[in-house]
């Protein structure tokens, strides 16, 4: 991979546009207007056509890497107040850019940025492996994200055991010291052997514990499975292969080991909390056509052959809820052309219950080693191309640091061209359940809309009906002005507003309506 929203309110100012596919008007349409000041009824519109520039549902995420203090915390040993302030600043940057999800690395290498009963505290908090930082960050991390309308995915690395091959320097409670038979040294790192059933059981136990105890929305794996080929030589899993290989080829056995873990984690997550999602961000090339005629028109390293990650198998088996291939190459890049990879991945998820998000290399913007990345328009062009493939349901950026630094002002351009409006999150495919009730008691008090809290709602979507009174807001986000976690919304623009309730999966209620008059 790499070493390593108020909620979505673009502003408190409601901006008129054309949008919302509910039918309003009829008896009681003016009930919310002050006496003697009747609002024009909202006219129903048939055959609303969605505008691809304003997708109503789209995942817009950012990875927050903790390994080696890439994104958060910025350094080890910071006090709690500083750690909290840095994290809030990252979230506020995401909200300012109309993003709606964060993928936070809570387990970089069999360590924990939360209070775990199974693994020691991460060194990236205090500088010392196993040292208690004096607080459990995870409840704060999730609550602050939800307060801003950001979905929270807990990011785990499944097999990396330690960045130090000297286990004597690890805490005594570390699984690597308690189970040395699980370990394979590769280069300067220690890995857990994916071929051992007890390793898979441990990973499932760690993940299940987090799902059970914390208010997370998703479990996320990145692209690290078996180690990437490098200076470590051969990965020494010979003994495990002899014991568990059962006559299959080594490469097939390794892929089967990963597939088993993926299936076990998927089942454990949904058995523990049905609505928590599980997804993986694999290396961007599954296989090249040279190795498989059904592969992509690329000529780079493949995840299938190099790290034994078979994303096609996970998609077909339905053992992931989403895939997020890391397409970290520009358009026209010979070995891995973005224009060739997006349609390939779109075709892989077509007709399945698996959603597709694209991992974007924000960190590469401005890099001089590849001419395309020196052009500020390259990354925005990726999102424009994505519109041609309805299977692409969003993008996630690596990483949070660049959301703040805004290289070549690319985030400004992304917002202007693609994220000018907030967006609701895509609904999980095949997910059953009823939408929450619509907000009750909605009224305009001066320039502020207020309503009662809806049971089961985490947030609320606010739409402004255009001056014409026509509405198509359920079709796209042209009229979506904010997603807020509280029960009020301030505006400087008078007019008719619609408010809907959103549950944690962003299932949306029917709308309540009220009119704000000039004060």
Short mmCIF file of C-alpha atoms in Angstrom, two decimals:
data_model
loop_
_atom_site.label_atom_id
_atom_site.label_comp_id
_atom_site.label_asym_id
_atom_site.label_seq_id
_atom_site.Cartn_x
_atom_site.Cartn_y
_atom_site.Cartn_z
CA UNK A 1 0.00 0.00 0.00
CA UNK A 2 2.30 2.62 1.27
CA UNK A 3 4.46 2.78 4.36
CA UNK A 4 2.31 1.99 6.25
CA UNK A 5 -20.38 17.15 8.01
CA UNK A 6 -21.43 19.95 11.35
CA UNK A 7 -21.62 16.88 9.44
CA UNK A 8 -20.93 17.28 5.76
CA UNK A 9 -22.32 20.80 5.82
CA UNK A 10 -20.32 22.60 3.20
CA UNK A 11 -21.42 25.72 5.04
CA UNK A 12 -24.33 26.91 7.12
CA UNK A 13 -25.57 28.78 4.08
CA UNK A 14 -28.29 26.96 2.20
CA UNK A 15 -27.90 27.36 -1.53
CA UNK A 16 -30.84 26.97 -3.89
CA UNK A 17 -30.63 24.41 -6.68
CA UNK A 18 -32.95 21.98 -8.39
CA UNK A 19 -33.46 18.63 -6.60
CA UNK A 20 -35.71 15.87 -4.46
CA UNK A 21 -37.88 13.00 -5.70
CA UNK A 22 -40.61 13.04 -3.14
CA UNK A 23 -44.04 14.41 -3.96
CA UNK A 24 -45.12 17.33 -1.77
CA UNK A 25 -48.08 19.70 -1.73
CA UNK A 26 -51.76 18.86 -1.27
CA UNK A 27 -53.61 19.15 2.02
CA UNK A 28 -51.50 20.58 4.81
CA UNK A 29 -48.64 21.63 2.56
CA UNK A 30 -48.58 25.09 4.14
CA UNK A 31 -49.02 23.90 7.72
CA UNK A 32 -45.52 24.92 8.70
CA UNK A 33 -45.78 28.52 7.50
CA UNK A 34 -46.47 31.32 9.99
CA UNK A 35 -50.07 32.50 10.10
CA UNK A 36 -50.83 34.90 7.27
CA UNK A 37 -47.68 33.95 5.35
CA UNK A 38 -48.44 30.94 3.20
CA UNK A 39 -45.64 29.21 1.37
CA UNK A 40 -46.19 28.09 -2.19
CA UNK A 41 -46.92 24.36 -2.35
CA UNK A 42 -44.14 22.17 -3.62
CA UNK A 43 -44.96 20.75 -7.03
CA UNK A 44 -44.34 17.08 -7.77
CA UNK A 45 -42.04 16.33 -10.66
CA UNK A 46 -42.17 13.14 -12.63
CA UNK A 47 -39.31 11.41 -14.39
CA UNK A 48 -36.53 13.14 -12.51
CA UNK A 49 -33.17 12.58 -14.14
CA UNK A 50 -30.12 12.33 -11.92
CA UNK A 51 -27.23 14.66 -12.64
CA UNK A 52 -23.96 12.73 -12.40
CA UNK A 53 -22.23 15.86 -11.12
CA UNK A 54 -24.26 15.66 -7.90
CA UNK A 55 -24.40 12.02 -6.78
CA UNK A 56 -26.70 11.66 -3.82
CA UNK A 57 -24.89 8.61 -2.50
CA UNK A 58 -21.14 8.39 -2.77
CA UNK A 59 -18.43 7.30 -0.38
CA UNK A 60 -15.73 9.96 0.03
CA UNK A 61 -13.11 8.77 2.43
CA UNK A 62 -9.60 9.27 3.71
CA UNK A 63 -7.09 6.88 5.21
CA UNK A 64 -5.63 8.00 8.56
CA UNK A 65 -2.39 6.09 8.96
CA UNK A 66 -0.88 5.65 12.41
CA UNK A 67 2.06 3.42 11.48
CA UNK A 68 5.30 5.37 11.86
CA UNK A 69 3.12 8.37 12.83
CA UNK A 70 2.36 9.12 9.17
CA UNK A 71 -0.92 10.95 9.88
CA UNK A 72 -1.92 10.60 13.53
CA UNK A 73 -0.60 11.17 16.06
CA UNK A 74 2.07 13.27 14.36
CA UNK A 75 4.70 12.10 16.86
CA UNK A 76 5.02 9.73 19.77
CA UNK A 77 4.70 10.93 23.34
CA UNK A 78 2.18 13.71 22.73
CA UNK A 79 -0.13 14.43 25.65
CA UNK A 80 -3.79 13.44 25.40
CA UNK A 81 -5.00 16.97 24.67
CA UNK A 82 -2.56 17.31 21.76
CA UNK A 83 -3.51 13.91 20.35
CA UNK A 84 -7.17 14.81 20.50
CA UNK A 85 -6.64 18.23 18.92
CA UNK A 86 -4.65 16.75 16.04
CA UNK A 87 -7.33 14.17 15.31
CA UNK A 88 -10.13 16.73 15.41
CA UNK A 89 -8.18 18.89 12.99
CA UNK A 90 -7.97 15.95 10.55
CA UNK A 91 -11.71 15.37 10.81
CA UNK A 92 -12.51 19.05 10.34
CA UNK A 93 -10.36 19.10 7.21
CA UNK A 94 -12.29 16.11 5.89
CA UNK A 95 -15.63 17.76 6.63
CA UNK A 96 -14.52 20.99 4.98
CA UNK A 97 -13.90 18.99 1.83
CA UNK A 98 -17.34 17.29 1.98
CA UNK A 99 -15.85 13.87 2.76
CA UNK A 100 -17.98 11.40 4.68
CA UNK A 101 -15.79 8.50 5.88
CA UNK A 102 -12.51 7.87 7.66
CA UNK A 103 -10.44 4.69 7.65
CA UNK A 104 -8.35 4.82 10.82
CA UNK A 105 -5.45 2.43 11.37
CA UNK A 106 -5.96 0.99 14.86
CA UNK A 107 -3.72 -2.11 14.54
CA UNK A 108 -0.56 -1.46 12.53
CA UNK A 109 1.40 -4.56 13.60
CA UNK A 110 -0.22 -6.79 16.21
CA UNK A 111 -0.41 -3.72 18.46
CA UNK A 112 -3.36 -1.57 19.45
CA UNK A 113 -4.31 2.09 19.46
CA UNK A 114 -7.14 1.07 21.79
CA UNK A 115 -7.34 -0.88 25.06
CA UNK A 116 -7.01 -4.46 23.85
CA UNK A 117 -7.15 -7.59 26.03
CA UNK A 118 -5.15 -9.48 23.40
CA UNK A 119 -2.38 -7.19 22.14
CA UNK A 120 -0.14 -4.50 23.66
CA UNK A 121 -0.46 -0.75 23.30
CA UNK A 122 1.05 0.59 20.10
CA UNK A 123 4.44 2.29 20.24
CA UNK A 124 3.05 5.02 17.97
CA UNK A 125 1.20 6.52 20.92
CA UNK A 126 3.93 6.75 23.55
CA UNK A 127 7.13 5.75 21.78
CA UNK A 128 7.39 2.54 23.81
CA UNK A 129 5.66 -0.69 22.83
CA UNK A 130 3.15 -1.73 25.47
CA UNK A 131 3.20 1.53 27.46
CA UNK A 132 -0.29 2.65 28.55
CA UNK A 133 -1.01 6.10 27.05
CA UNK A 134 -3.35 6.94 29.91
CA UNK A 135 -6.54 6.80 27.89
CA UNK A 136 -8.39 4.65 25.39
CA UNK A 137 -8.46 6.67 22.15
CA UNK A 138 -10.98 4.58 20.21
CA UNK A 139 -14.23 5.78 21.87
CA UNK A 140 -13.08 9.35 21.21
CA UNK A 141 -12.06 8.59 17.63
CA UNK A 142 -15.43 7.07 16.76
CA UNK A 143 -17.54 9.64 18.62
CA UNK A 144 -15.81 12.62 17.03
CA UNK A 145 -16.20 11.10 13.58
CA UNK A 146 -19.89 10.41 14.09
CA UNK A 147 -20.42 13.90 15.50
CA UNK A 148 -19.30 15.21 12.13
CA UNK A 149 -21.25 12.74 9.99
CA UNK A 150 -18.20 10.68 9.15
CA UNK A 151 -18.46 6.92 8.93
CA UNK A 152 -15.70 5.22 10.94
CA UNK A 153 -13.88 2.17 9.59
CA UNK A 154 -11.36 0.47 11.87
CA UNK A 155 -8.29 -0.44 9.82
CA UNK A 156 -6.35 -3.58 10.78
CA UNK A 157 -3.25 -5.19 9.39
CA UNK A 158 -3.89 -8.93 9.73
CA UNK A 159 -0.47 -10.57 9.44
CA UNK A 160 2.23 -8.05 10.35
CA UNK A 161 3.54 -9.04 13.78
CA UNK A 162 6.25 -6.46 14.48
CA UNK A 163 8.60 -3.94 12.93
CA UNK A 164 11.37 -5.38 15.07
CA UNK A 165 12.72 -8.88 14.51
CA UNK A 166 14.17 -8.95 18.05
CA UNK A 167 11.22 -10.24 20.05
CA UNK A 168 13.07 -9.53 23.31
CA UNK A 169 12.33 -5.85 22.72
CA UNK A 170 8.60 -6.52 22.52
CA UNK A 171 6.34 -6.51 25.62
CA UNK A 172 6.16 -9.83 27.41
CA UNK A 173 2.43 -9.97 26.67
CA UNK A 174 2.96 -9.63 22.92
CA UNK A 175 1.57 -12.61 20.97
CA UNK A 176 4.85 -12.82 19.07
CA UNK A 177 6.67 -13.63 22.34
CA UNK A 178 3.96 -15.95 23.59
CA UNK A 179 3.75 -17.85 20.29
CA UNK A 180 7.15 -17.82 18.59
CA UNK A 181 6.00 -20.76 16.46
CA UNK A 182 3.59 -18.38 14.68
CA UNK A 183 6.40 -16.21 13.35
CA UNK A 184 8.17 -15.90 10.04
CA UNK A 185 11.01 -13.42 9.74
CA UNK A 186 11.04 -11.63 6.41
CA UNK A 187 13.56 -8.88 5.87
CA UNK A 188 13.41 -6.49 8.82
CA UNK A 189 9.87 -7.49 9.82
CA UNK A 190 8.13 -10.28 11.66
CA UNK A 191 5.00 -11.79 10.17
CA UNK A 192 2.44 -14.19 11.51
CA UNK A 193 2.29 -17.26 9.32
CA UNK A 194 -0.98 -17.11 7.33
CA UNK A 195 -0.87 -20.89 6.92
CA UNK A 196 -1.53 -21.58 10.59
CA UNK A 197 -5.15 -22.00 11.74
CA UNK A 198 -4.24 -20.54 15.15
CA UNK A 199 -3.06 -17.32 13.48
CA UNK A 200 -6.38 -16.95 11.69
CA UNK A 201 -8.19 -17.62 14.97
CA UNK A 202 -6.17 -14.90 16.70
CA UNK A 203 -6.88 -12.30 14.01
CA UNK A 204 -10.59 -13.12 14.09
CA UNK A 205 -10.59 -12.82 17.88
CA UNK A 206 -8.91 -9.41 17.74
CA UNK A 207 -11.30 -8.07 15.12
CA UNK A 208 -14.39 -9.50 16.83
CA UNK A 209 -13.41 -7.85 20.12
CA UNK A 210 -13.30 -4.42 18.49
CA UNK A 211 -16.61 -4.92 16.68
CA UNK A 212 -18.25 -6.02 19.91
CA UNK A 213 -16.94 -3.28 22.22
CA UNK A 214 -16.69 -0.17 20.04
CA UNK A 215 -19.08 1.86 17.90
CA UNK A 216 -17.39 1.29 14.57
CA UNK A 217 -19.11 1.22 11.17
CA UNK A 218 -16.65 -0.96 9.33
CA UNK A 219 -13.66 -3.28 9.52
CA UNK A 220 -10.98 -2.60 6.95
CA UNK A 221 -7.94 -4.49 5.69
CA UNK A 222 -5.44 -2.90 3.33
CA UNK A 223 -3.16 -4.66 0.82
CA UNK A 224 -0.70 -6.38 3.13
CA UNK A 225 -1.20 -10.15 3.16
CA UNK A 226 1.82 -12.29 2.43
CA UNK A 227 4.78 -9.87 2.27
CA UNK A 228 5.58 -8.07 -0.95
CA UNK A 229 8.62 -9.56 -2.68
CA UNK A 230 11.76 -7.74 -1.68
CA UNK A 231 15.05 -8.32 0.06
CA UNK A 232 13.66 -10.90 2.47
CA UNK A 233 14.32 -13.85 0.20
CA UNK A 234 11.87 -16.74 0.33
CA UNK A 235 9.01 -16.63 2.83
CA UNK A 236 9.77 -19.60 5.06
CA UNK A 237 6.44 -21.34 5.59
CA UNK A 238 7.72 -24.76 4.53
CA UNK A 239 6.77 -26.60 7.74
CA UNK A 240 3.22 -25.26 7.71
CA UNK A 241 2.87 -26.13 4.04
CA UNK A 242 3.98 -29.68 4.67
CA UNK A 243 1.47 -30.02 7.51
CA UNK A 244 -1.53 -28.28 5.92
CA UNK A 245 -0.81 -28.15 2.18
CA UNK A 246 -2.49 -31.47 1.35
CA UNK A 247 -0.86 -31.86 -2.02
CA UNK A 248 -1.88 -28.52 -3.55
CA UNK A 249 0.59 -26.11 -5.09
CA UNK A 250 2.25 -23.70 -2.70
CA UNK A 251 0.80 -20.58 -4.36
CA UNK A 252 -2.73 -22.04 -4.36
CA UNK A 253 -2.37 -23.01 -0.71
CA UNK A 254 -1.24 -19.51 0.24
CA UNK A 255 -4.20 -17.93 -1.59
CA UNK A 256 -6.53 -20.40 0.12
CA UNK A 257 -5.12 -19.36 3.51
CA UNK A 258 -5.91 -15.71 2.82
CA UNK A 259 -9.35 -16.61 1.47
CA UNK A 260 -10.11 -18.57 4.64
CA UNK A 261 -9.18 -15.62 6.85
CA UNK A 262 -11.27 -13.22 4.76
CA UNK A 263 -14.30 -15.52 4.99
CA UNK A 264 -13.84 -16.04 8.73
CA UNK A 265 -13.53 -12.31 9.44
CA UNK A 266 -16.55 -11.51 7.25
CA UNK A 267 -18.69 -14.05 9.13
CA UNK A 268 -17.44 -12.97 12.55
CA UNK A 269 -18.09 -9.28 11.85
CA UNK A 270 -21.66 -9.85 10.67
CA UNK A 271 -22.43 -12.43 13.35
CA UNK A 272 -21.34 -9.89 15.97
CA UNK A 273 -23.04 -6.80 14.50
CA UNK A 274 -25.02 -7.28 11.33
CA UNK A 275 -24.67 -3.71 10.10
CA UNK A 276 -20.89 -3.39 10.41
CA UNK A 277 -19.23 -3.59 7.00
CA UNK A 278 -16.09 -5.49 6.08
CA UNK A 279 -13.95 -4.51 3.15
CA UNK A 280 -10.48 -4.77 1.72
CA UNK A 281 -8.24 -2.43 -0.25
CA UNK A 282 -6.13 -4.73 -2.43
CA UNK A 283 -3.19 -3.84 -4.62
CA UNK A 284 -4.64 -2.39 -7.82
CA UNK A 285 -3.68 -5.17 -10.24
CA UNK A 286 -5.39 -8.52 -9.67
CA UNK A 287 -3.58 -10.21 -12.58
CA UNK A 288 -2.22 -9.08 -15.91
CA UNK A 289 -3.47 -10.44 -19.20
CA UNK A 290 -0.07 -12.02 -19.71
CA UNK A 291 -0.77 -14.34 -16.75
CA UNK A 292 -4.54 -14.66 -17.24
CA UNK A 293 -6.58 -13.66 -20.31
CA UNK A 294 -9.31 -12.39 -17.96
CA UNK A 295 -6.86 -10.10 -16.20
CA UNK A 296 -6.37 -6.39 -16.85
CA UNK A 297 -4.47 -4.84 -19.74
CA UNK A 298 -1.53 -4.06 -17.47
CA UNK A 299 2.03 -5.24 -17.01
CA UNK A 300 2.81 -4.66 -13.35
CA UNK A 301 3.14 -6.79 -10.28
CA UNK A 302 -0.06 -8.70 -9.49
CA UNK A 303 -1.64 -9.23 -6.10
CA UNK A 304 -2.73 -12.75 -7.05
CA UNK A 305 0.79 -13.94 -7.80
CA UNK A 306 2.91 -11.79 -5.48
CA UNK A 307 1.03 -11.43 -2.19
CA UNK A 308 -1.52 -14.20 -2.77
CA UNK A 309 -4.51 -11.89 -2.51
CA UNK A 310 -7.33 -13.09 -4.76
CA UNK A 311 -9.86 -10.25 -4.77
CA UNK A 312 -11.88 -11.93 -7.51
CA UNK A 313 -12.43 -14.92 -5.20
CA UNK A 314 -13.64 -12.65 -2.37
CA UNK A 315 -16.05 -10.87 -4.70
CA UNK A 316 -17.46 -14.10 -6.10
CA UNK A 317 -17.81 -15.65 -2.64
CA UNK A 318 -19.39 -12.50 -1.19
CA UNK A 319 -16.94 -12.52 1.71
CA UNK A 320 -16.36 -8.75 1.44
CA UNK A 321 -18.93 -5.96 1.45
CA UNK A 322 -16.70 -3.70 -0.61
CA UNK A 323 -13.39 -3.70 -2.43
CA UNK A 324 -11.22 -0.61 -2.71
CA UNK A 325 -8.40 -1.33 -5.16
CA UNK A 326 -5.45 0.99 -4.81
CA UNK A 327 -5.23 2.52 -8.27
CA UNK A 328 -2.19 4.63 -7.55
CA UNK A 329 -1.20 5.19 -11.18
CA UNK A 330 -2.15 8.00 -13.58
CA UNK A 331 -3.91 7.77 -16.90
CA UNK A 332 -1.61 6.60 -19.65
CA UNK A 333 0.89 4.94 -17.30
CA UNK A 334 2.13 2.06 -19.43
CA UNK A 335 2.42 -0.70 -16.84
CA UNK A 336 -0.81 0.16 -15.02
CA UNK A 337 -3.08 2.63 -16.82
CA UNK A 338 -5.85 4.05 -14.62
CA UNK A 339 -8.10 4.05 -17.70
CA UNK A 340 -7.62 0.29 -18.08
CA UNK A 341 -8.01 -0.62 -14.42
CA UNK A 342 -11.25 1.19 -13.53
CA UNK A 343 -13.36 -0.66 -16.14
CA UNK A 344 -11.73 -3.96 -15.17
CA UNK A 345 -12.69 -3.58 -11.51
CA UNK A 346 -16.14 -2.26 -12.44
CA UNK A 347 -16.75 -5.41 -14.44
CA UNK A 348 -15.60 -7.62 -11.57
CA UNK A 349 -18.26 -6.30 -9.16
CA UNK A 350 -21.02 -6.02 -11.78
CA UNK A 351 -24.08 -8.01 -10.70
CA UNK A 352 -22.64 -8.83 -7.27
CA UNK A 353 -23.46 -7.60 -3.79
CA UNK A 354 -20.01 -6.03 -3.47
CA UNK A 355 -19.51 -2.29 -3.73
CA UNK A 356 -16.53 -0.73 -5.49
CA UNK A 357 -14.58 2.25 -4.20
CA UNK A 358 -11.30 3.45 -5.68
CA UNK A 359 -8.17 4.08 -3.63
CA UNK A 360 -6.61 7.32 -4.88
CA UNK A 361 -2.98 8.36 -4.54
CA UNK A 362 -3.39 11.87 -3.16
CA UNK A 363 0.12 11.55 -1.74
CA UNK A 364 1.51 11.31 -5.28
CA UNK A 365 0.15 14.65 -6.45
CA UNK A 366 3.11 16.85 -7.33
CA UNK A 367 5.57 13.93 -7.55
CA UNK A 368 8.16 14.75 -10.20
CA UNK A 369 9.13 11.16 -11.03
CA UNK A 370 5.96 10.73 -13.09
CA UNK A 371 4.99 13.60 -15.41
CA UNK A 372 1.24 13.05 -15.03
CA UNK A 373 1.40 13.66 -11.28
CA UNK A 374 2.91 17.12 -11.83
CA UNK A 375 -0.41 18.20 -13.34
CA UNK A 376 -3.07 19.37 -10.92
CA UNK A 377 -5.82 18.03 -13.19
CA UNK A 378 -4.80 14.38 -13.06
CA UNK A 379 -6.59 13.36 -9.88
CA UNK A 380 -9.81 15.29 -10.69
CA UNK A 381 -9.77 13.57 -14.09
CA UNK A 382 -9.84 10.21 -12.32
CA UNK A 383 -13.14 11.10 -10.69
CA UNK A 384 -14.55 12.34 -13.99
CA UNK A 385 -13.64 9.04 -15.61
CA UNK A 386 -15.27 7.15 -12.74
CA UNK A 387 -18.63 8.70 -13.65
CA UNK A 388 -18.67 6.52 -16.78
CA UNK A 389 -18.88 3.39 -14.62
CA UNK A 390 -21.98 3.14 -12.45
CA UNK A 391 -20.35 0.43 -10.35
CA UNK A 392 -17.88 2.97 -8.91
CA UNK A 393 -19.50 4.23 -5.71
CA UNK A 394 -16.77 6.51 -4.39
CA UNK A 395 -13.12 7.18 -3.66
CA UNK A 396 -10.78 7.10 -0.68
CA UNK A 397 -7.59 9.17 -0.46
CA UNK A 398 -4.19 8.34 0.92
CA UNK A 399 -3.65 10.07 3.12
CA UNK A 400 -4.98 12.51 5.73
CA UNK A 401 -1.81 14.61 5.77
CA UNK A 402 -2.37 15.68 2.17
CA UNK A 403 -6.02 16.52 2.83
CA UNK A 404 -4.56 19.23 5.03
CA UNK A 405 -1.59 20.31 2.91
CA UNK A 406 -3.67 20.38 -0.31
CA UNK A 407 -0.82 19.73 -2.78
CA UNK A 408 -1.12 21.81 -5.96
CA UNK A 409 -4.48 22.95 -4.51
CA UNK A 410 -5.91 19.69 -5.78
CA UNK A 411 -8.41 19.37 -2.92
CA UNK A 412 -9.84 22.79 -3.82
CA UNK A 413 -10.31 21.56 -7.35
CA UNK A 414 -11.86 18.26 -6.29
CA UNK A 415 -14.41 20.11 -4.17
CA UNK A 416 -15.23 22.59 -6.93
CA UNK A 417 -15.58 19.96 -9.65
CA UNK A 418 -16.85 16.91 -7.77
CA UNK A 419 -17.67 17.56 -4.10
CA UNK A 420 -19.54 20.87 -4.24
CA UNK A 421 -22.45 19.19 -2.44
CA UNK A 422 -22.49 16.79 0.49
CA UNK A 423 -23.33 13.16 -0.23
CA UNK A 424 -24.99 10.38 1.71
CA UNK A 425 -23.13 7.11 2.00
CA UNK A 426 -24.01 4.24 -0.32
CA UNK A 427 -26.40 1.74 1.20
CA UNK A 428 -25.03 -1.76 1.75
CA UNK A 429 -26.29 -3.99 -1.01
CA UNK A 430 -28.96 -6.46 0.06
CA UNK A 431 -29.27 -4.88 3.49
CA UNK A 432 -32.75 -5.22 4.92
CA UNK A 433 -34.39 -2.96 7.45
CA UNK A 434 -36.76 -0.06 7.70
CA UNK A 435 -35.83 3.56 7.34
CA UNK A 436 -36.24 5.72 10.45
CA UNK A 437 -39.30 7.89 11.00
CA UNK A 438 -39.23 11.36 9.52
CA UNK A 439 -38.30 14.23 11.85
CA UNK A 440 -41.17 15.47 14.00
CA UNK A 441 -41.83 19.00 15.17
CA UNK A 442 -39.95 20.64 12.33
CA UNK A 443 -40.36 24.40 12.40
CA UNK A 444 -38.53 27.54 11.43
CA UNK A 445 -37.58 29.75 14.35
CA UNK A 446 -36.27 32.87 12.70
CA UNK A 447 -33.47 31.72 10.42
CA UNK A 448 -33.00 28.40 12.23
CA UNK A 449 -34.72 25.12 11.41
CA UNK A 450 -35.40 23.02 14.50
CA UNK A 451 -36.87 19.55 14.97
CA UNK A 452 -37.14 16.76 17.52
CA UNK A 453 -34.64 13.95 17.68
CA UNK A 454 -35.78 10.82 15.82
CA UNK A 455 -35.29 7.45 17.53
CA UNK A 456 -32.72 5.43 15.63
CA UNK A 457 -31.37 8.40 13.69
CA UNK A 458 -27.69 9.31 13.77
CA UNK A 459 -27.95 12.35 11.51
CA UNK A 460 -30.31 14.43 9.35
CA UNK A 461 -30.19 15.58 5.73
CA UNK A 462 -31.28 19.12 4.94
CA UNK A 463 -32.50 20.06 1.45
CA UNK A 464 -33.62 23.40 0.07
CA UNK A 465 -36.41 23.38 -2.48
CA UNK A 466 -35.71 25.69 -5.44
CA UNK A 467 -37.72 28.86 -5.92
CA UNK A 468 -39.81 27.12 -8.60
CA UNK A 469 -41.12 24.75 -5.95
CA UNK A 470 -40.14 21.79 -8.10
CA UNK A 471 -38.28 19.08 -6.31
CA UNK A 472 -36.15 16.10 -7.27
CA UNK A 473 -33.92 15.79 -4.20
CA UNK A 474 -34.10 12.01 -3.96
CA UNK A 475 -32.66 11.75 -7.44
CA UNK A 476 -29.36 13.47 -6.76
CA UNK A 477 -27.76 15.96 -4.37
CA UNK A 478 -28.40 19.21 -6.23
CA UNK A 479 -30.60 20.36 -3.33
CA UNK A 480 -28.69 18.69 -0.49
CA UNK A 481 -27.20 21.54 1.54
CA UNK A 482 -26.10 19.78 4.73
CA UNK A 483 -25.99 16.60 6.76
CA UNK A 484 -26.03 17.42 10.46
CA UNK A 485 -25.85 15.37 13.64
CA UNK A 486 -27.87 17.78 15.79
CA UNK A 487 -31.51 18.82 15.60
CA UNK A 488 -31.13 22.29 14.14
CA UNK A 489 -29.76 24.02 11.06
CA UNK A 490 -29.04 27.71 10.63
CA UNK A 491 -29.41 29.35 7.24
CA UNK A 492 -29.11 32.82 5.73
CA UNK A 493 -31.26 31.88 2.75
CA UNK A 494 -35.07 32.00 3.15
CA UNK A 495 -37.21 29.41 1.38
CA UNK A 496 -38.72 25.94 1.70
CA UNK A 497 -36.61 23.27 3.38
CA UNK A 498 -36.95 19.52 3.68
CA UNK A 499 -35.36 17.50 6.48
CA UNK A 500 -34.98 13.71 6.55
CA UNK A 501 -33.72 11.32 9.22
CA UNK A 502 -30.75 9.06 8.54
CA UNK A 503 -29.92 5.93 10.50
CA UNK A 504 -26.31 4.69 10.94
CA UNK A 505 -26.49 3.02 7.51
CA UNK A 506 -27.90 6.29 6.07
CA UNK A 507 -31.26 4.72 5.30
CA UNK A 508 -33.38 7.79 4.75
CA UNK A 509 -36.84 8.68 6.03
CA UNK A 510 -39.59 10.52 4.23
CA UNK A 511 -39.11 14.27 4.57
CA UNK A 512 -40.61 16.81 6.93
CA UNK A 513 -40.89 20.33 5.52
CA UNK A 514 -40.83 23.87 6.83
CA UNK A 515 -40.38 27.35 5.42
CA UNK A 516 -37.83 29.92 6.51
CA UNK A 517 -39.00 33.50 5.93
CA UNK A 518 -36.80 36.59 5.91
CA UNK A 519 -36.21 37.81 9.44
#
